[in-house]
Amino acid sequence: MSFSSLGLSEQLVRATADQGYETPSPIQLQAIPAVLSGKDVMAAAQTGTGKTAGFTLPLLQRLAEKPRTGKGPRVLILAPTRELAAQVHDSVNLYSKYVPTKAAVVFGGVKINPQMMKLRKGLDVLVATPGRLMDLYQQNAVKFNEVEILVLDEADRMLDMGFIRDIKKILALLPAKRQNLLFSATFSGEIRALAQGLLNNPVQIDVAVRNTTAETVKQSVYAVDQSQKTALLSKLVRDNSWEQVLVFTRTKHGANRLTQKLEKDGITAAAIHGNKSQGARTRALANFKAGEVRVLVATDIAARGLDIKQLPQVVNFELPNVPEDYVHRIGRTGRAGESGHALSLVSADELKMLVGIEKLIKKQLPRKEMEGFEPKNHVAMKPKAKADPSKARNRSGGNGGGNGRPGGKPRSFGDKPGGRSGGRSQSGNGQRGRSGQRQTQGA
Ligand code: AMP
């Protein structure tokens, strides 16, 4: 299957070729024809599946079919965070390289006036976070009477972040006759209720392996006392020569503290979280992408939607309170067919969270200890003895498959519908077994 056989125009196909995409991903195979046909779509898809191109390419084609008559926008894309909105906007610009489309992005935390000016000039596609969009509407800077297509991207996260009221207000202002596309990693009761009120006989697409973690991500746990975590992280970064690590902390304060400690230790680091100005966040991300910053420390909300290509390594400095966030976090690695490695530093007080995560993803994560960093309370970190031995055998080496090596070409999701197949390897021994590392479990 090629992009052109899905009904996309030569100009759009050329834009995907420029990106090095060889074949459409499973969600693209399903979403592109559905959107082109004008139907509503409800898709369960996580970041990393290629969903952005899945809705952007066909909607650009629909726009190109007839010219804009007013100031627009004709397509409204709502996203939960500034980072995601900026990335979707970047994607729209990339894919619309050869079609005459004007796009803009608006989000909070920056001056509103330049955004008003942009809107006044007229545009086809507007990417927005809900809060700022409502502000702009209330100040008469944007009208919705020309909206033909609405996209809700990462709808679950928008609800998590309390945007439901803004979304409902915006929905009430849109023309009744329009196409609606809803993308969400998870489908809770609340999302289903939203979908029911919004979507008309939608095409349903499900490529998310719900609550299981990407097969291309090798996962493991280091048992370590809280007080030793920073030192262990420094050692891991150095010993493994990690050049680009995304590290998650639970709090903004914790992110700042860790960043400072790493810097003191001679490892370049930057923090990205909600208290940072938009400028500081963009700068931190750019420096990280450029390889000037080795460790990017992020909180869950700030990291949501970050598209960092071929990220080989994610570390959970602390486990998230909400098990689902673990799945989101490790989704930052092993993307688009690349293999990745997610490692969690877990202290005894986090054991309950670990158990919750393992229940959600339905697998037990292999525990390791690092010589010189063994926790005082070894026993507590060991998995419960009642674990099914047959499962334990499956787990050994079977939950990763990646070799931790970033950057393999070509950029392909593989050709197996319903799953990503690229980057899988048989060995599964990745970075295990390096000197000084040993496992406390037979897995
Ligand atoms: P998304 O799920 O939209 O965040 O996309 C994840 C990543 O996959 C992005 O870096 C895209 O550039 C990349 N991507 C999207 N479509 C394809 C494709 N058909 N082949 C290879 N990579 C792709």
PDB file of N, CA and C in Angstrom, residues 365-401:
ATOM      1  N   LEU A 365       7.814  -6.128  35.204  1.00  0.00           N
ATOM      2  CA  LEU A 365       9.044  -5.538  34.670  1.00  0.00           C
ATOM      3  C   LEU A 365      10.248  -6.130  35.403  1.00  0.00           C
ATOM      4  N   PRO A 366      11.260  -6.522  34.645  1.00  0.00           N
ATOM      5  CA  PRO A 366      12.420  -7.120  35.298  1.00  0.00           C
ATOM      6  C   PRO A 366      13.119  -6.130  36.225  1.00  0.00           C
ATOM      7  N   ARG A 367      13.403  -6.572  37.442  1.00  0.00           N
ATOM      8  CA  ARG A 367      14.103  -5.742  38.435  1.00  0.00           C
ATOM      9  C   ARG A 367      15.601  -5.934  38.316  1.00  0.00           C
ATOM     10  N   LYS A 368      16.307  -4.851  38.456  1.00  0.00           N
ATOM     11  CA  LYS A 368      17.760  -4.930  38.470  1.00  0.00           C
ATOM     12  C   LYS A 368      18.268  -4.125  39.649  1.00  0.00           C
ATOM     13  N   GLU A 369      19.520  -4.380  39.977  1.00  0.00           N
ATOM     14  CA  GLU A 369      20.197  -3.518  40.953  1.00  0.00           C
ATOM     15  C   GLU A 369      21.559  -3.173  40.391  1.00  0.00           C
ATOM     16  N   MET A 370      22.063  -2.034  40.780  1.00  0.00           N
ATOM     17  CA  MET A 370      23.401  -1.633  40.349  1.00  0.00           C
ATOM     18  C   MET A 370      24.341  -1.766  41.536  1.00  0.00           C
ATOM     19  N   GLU A 371      25.460  -2.371  41.288  1.00  0.00           N
ATOM     20  CA  GLU A 371      26.444  -2.549  42.347  1.00  0.00           C
ATOM     21  C   GLU A 371      26.814  -1.193  42.948  1.00  0.00           C
ATOM     22  N   GLY A 372      26.783  -1.127  44.253  1.00  0.00           N
ATOM     23  CA  GLY A 372      27.097   0.132  44.939  1.00  0.00           C
ATOM     24  C   GLY A 372      25.864   0.999  45.160  1.00  0.00           C
ATOM     25  N   PHE A 373      24.741   0.612  44.546  1.00  0.00           N
ATOM     26  CA  PHE A 373      23.513   1.392  44.699  1.00  0.00           C
ATOM     27  C   PHE A 373      22.359   0.510  45.191  1.00  0.00           C
ATOM     28  N   GLU A 374      22.698  -0.620  45.769  1.00  0.00           N
ATOM     29  CA  GLU A 374      21.651  -1.537  46.210  1.00  0.00           C
ATOM     30  C   GLU A 374      20.800  -0.852  47.276  1.00  0.00           C
ATOM     31  N   PRO A 375      19.484  -1.006  47.195  1.00  0.00           N
ATOM     32  CA  PRO A 375      18.638  -0.380  48.216  1.00  0.00           C
ATOM     33  C   PRO A 375      18.807  -1.084  49.561  1.00  0.00           C
ATOM     34  N   LYS A 376      18.539  -0.337  50.622  1.00  0.00           N
ATOM     35  CA  LYS A 376      18.685  -0.920  51.956  1.00  0.00           C
ATOM     36  C   LYS A 376      17.706  -2.062  52.138  1.00  0.00           C
ATOM     37  N   ASN A 377      16.534  -1.900  51.561  1.00  0.00           N
ATOM     38  CA  ASN A 377      15.502  -2.907  51.734  1.00  0.00           C
ATOM     39  C   ASN A 377      15.318  -3.717  50.443  1.00  0.00           C
ATOM     40  N   HIS A 378      16.178  -4.705  50.246  1.00  0.00           N
ATOM     41  CA  HIS A 378      16.134  -5.494  49.009  1.00  0.00           C
ATOM     42  C   HIS A 378      14.823  -6.233  48.848  1.00  0.00           C
ATOM     43  N   VAL A 379      14.384  -6.840  49.918  1.00  0.00           N
ATOM     44  CA  VAL A 379      13.273  -7.788  49.855  1.00  0.00           C
ATOM     45  C   VAL A 379      12.016  -7.135  49.307  1.00  0.00           C
ATOM     46  N   ALA A 380      11.759  -5.904  49.733  1.00  0.00           N
ATOM     47  CA  ALA A 380      10.517  -5.242  49.338  1.00  0.00           C
ATOM     48  C   ALA A 380      10.417  -5.063  47.833  1.00  0.00           C
ATOM     49  N   MET A 381      11.516  -4.920  47.166  1.00  0.00           N
ATOM     50  CA  MET A 381      11.488  -4.660  45.734  1.00  0.00           C
ATOM     51  C   MET A 381      11.302  -5.914  44.891  1.00  0.00           C
ATOM     52  N   LYS A 382      11.494  -7.060  45.514  1.00  0.00           N
ATOM     53  CA  LYS A 382      11.376  -8.282  44.719  1.00  0.00           C
ATOM     54  C   LYS A 382       9.921  -8.546  44.376  1.00  0.00           C
ATOM     55  N   PRO A 383       9.658  -9.037  43.160  1.00  0.00           N
ATOM     56  CA  PRO A 383       8.274  -9.324  42.807  1.00  0.00           C
ATOM     57  C   PRO A 383       7.718 -10.425  43.682  1.00  0.00           C
ATOM     58  N   LYS A 384       6.419 -10.377  43.880  1.00  0.00           N
ATOM     59  CA  LYS A 384       5.768 -11.367  44.726  1.00  0.00           C
ATOM     60  C   LYS A 384       6.001 -12.781  44.192  1.00  0.00           C
ATOM     61  N   ALA A 385       6.207 -13.728  45.098  1.00  0.00           N
ATOM     62  CA  ALA A 385       6.571 -15.094  44.700  1.00  0.00           C
ATOM     63  C   ALA A 385       5.460 -15.791  43.926  1.00  0.00           C
ATOM     64  N   LYS A 386       4.213 -15.312  44.089  1.00  0.00           N
ATOM     65  CA  LYS A 386       3.111 -16.038  43.455  1.00  0.00           C
ATOM     66  C   LYS A 386       3.027 -15.838  41.931  1.00  0.00           C
ATOM     67  N   ALA A 387       3.982 -15.135  41.381  1.00  0.00           N
ATOM     68  CA  ALA A 387       3.948 -14.903  39.931  1.00  0.00           C
ATOM     69  C   ALA A 387       3.942 -16.223  39.163  1.00  0.00           C
ATOM     70  N   ASP A 388       3.128 -16.255  38.126  1.00  0.00           N
ATOM     71  CA  ASP A 388       2.996 -17.445  37.295  1.00  0.00           C
ATOM     72  C   ASP A 388       4.321 -17.737  36.582  1.00  0.00           C
ATOM     73  N   PRO A 389       4.892 -18.922  36.842  1.00  0.00           N
ATOM     74  CA  PRO A 389       6.215 -19.206  36.286  1.00  0.00           C
ATOM     75  C   PRO A 389       6.242 -19.226  34.760  1.00  0.00           C
ATOM     76  N   SER A 390       5.144 -19.636  34.137  1.00  0.00           N
ATOM     77  CA  SER A 390       5.147 -19.676  32.662  1.00  0.00           C
ATOM     78  C   SER A 390       5.239 -18.260  32.122  1.00  0.00           C
ATOM     79  N   LYS A 391       4.547 -17.347  32.813  1.00  0.00           N
ATOM     80  CA  LYS A 391       4.596 -15.946  32.386  1.00  0.00           C
ATOM     81  C   LYS A 391       5.995 -15.408  32.590  1.00  0.00           C
ATOM     82  N   ALA A 392       6.613 -15.837  33.708  1.00  0.00           N
ATOM     83  CA  ALA A 392       7.952 -15.327  33.996  1.00  0.00           C
ATOM     84  C   ALA A 392       8.898 -15.703  32.870  1.00  0.00           C
ATOM     85  N   ARG A 393       8.677 -16.899  32.323  1.00  0.00           N
ATOM     86  CA  ARG A 393       9.555 -17.314  31.239  1.00  0.00           C
ATOM     87  C   ARG A 393       9.337 -16.419  30.013  1.00  0.00           C
ATOM     88  N   ASN A 394       8.075 -16.151  29.741  1.00  0.00           N
ATOM     89  CA  ASN A 394       7.771 -15.284  28.611  1.00  0.00           C
ATOM     90  C   ASN A 394       8.390 -13.913  28.789  1.00  0.00           C
ATOM     91  N   ARG A 395       8.350 -13.471  30.029  1.00  0.00           N
ATOM     92  CA  ARG A 395       8.833 -12.124  30.263  1.00  0.00           C
ATOM     93  C   ARG A 395      10.307 -11.994  29.975  1.00  0.00           C
ATOM     94  N   SER A 396      11.038 -13.056  30.247  1.00  0.00           N
ATOM     95  CA  SER A 396      12.477 -12.871  30.148  1.00  0.00           C
ATOM     96  C   SER A 396      12.855 -12.576  28.712  1.00  0.00           C
ATOM     97  N   GLY A 397      13.279 -11.367  28.510  1.00  0.00           N
ATOM     98  CA  GLY A 397      13.728 -10.956  27.181  1.00  0.00           C
ATOM     99  C   GLY A 397      12.587 -10.785  26.201  1.00  0.00           C
ATOM    100  N   GLY A 398      11.391 -11.081  26.612  1.00  0.00           N
ATOM    101  CA  GLY A 398      10.305 -11.033  25.642  1.00  0.00           C
ATOM    102  C   GLY A 398       9.562  -9.715  25.642  1.00  0.00           C
ATOM    103  N   ASN A 399       9.843  -8.868  26.584  1.00  0.00           N
ATOM    104  CA  ASN A 399       9.058  -7.648  26.644  1.00  0.00           C
ATOM    105  C   ASN A 399       9.769  -6.468  26.039  1.00  0.00           C
ATOM    106  N   GLY A 400      10.870  -6.708  25.441  1.00  0.00           N
ATOM    107  CA  GLY A 400      11.569  -5.562  24.891  1.00  0.00           C
ATOM    108  C   GLY A 400      11.843  -5.802  23.436  1.00  0.00           C
ATOM    109  N   GLY A 401      12.820  -6.582  23.185  1.00  0.00           N
ATOM    110  CA  GLY A 401      13.129  -6.883  21.810  1.00  0.00           C
ATOM    111  C   GLY A 401      13.999  -5.828  21.172  1.00  0.00           C
TER     112      GLY A 401
END
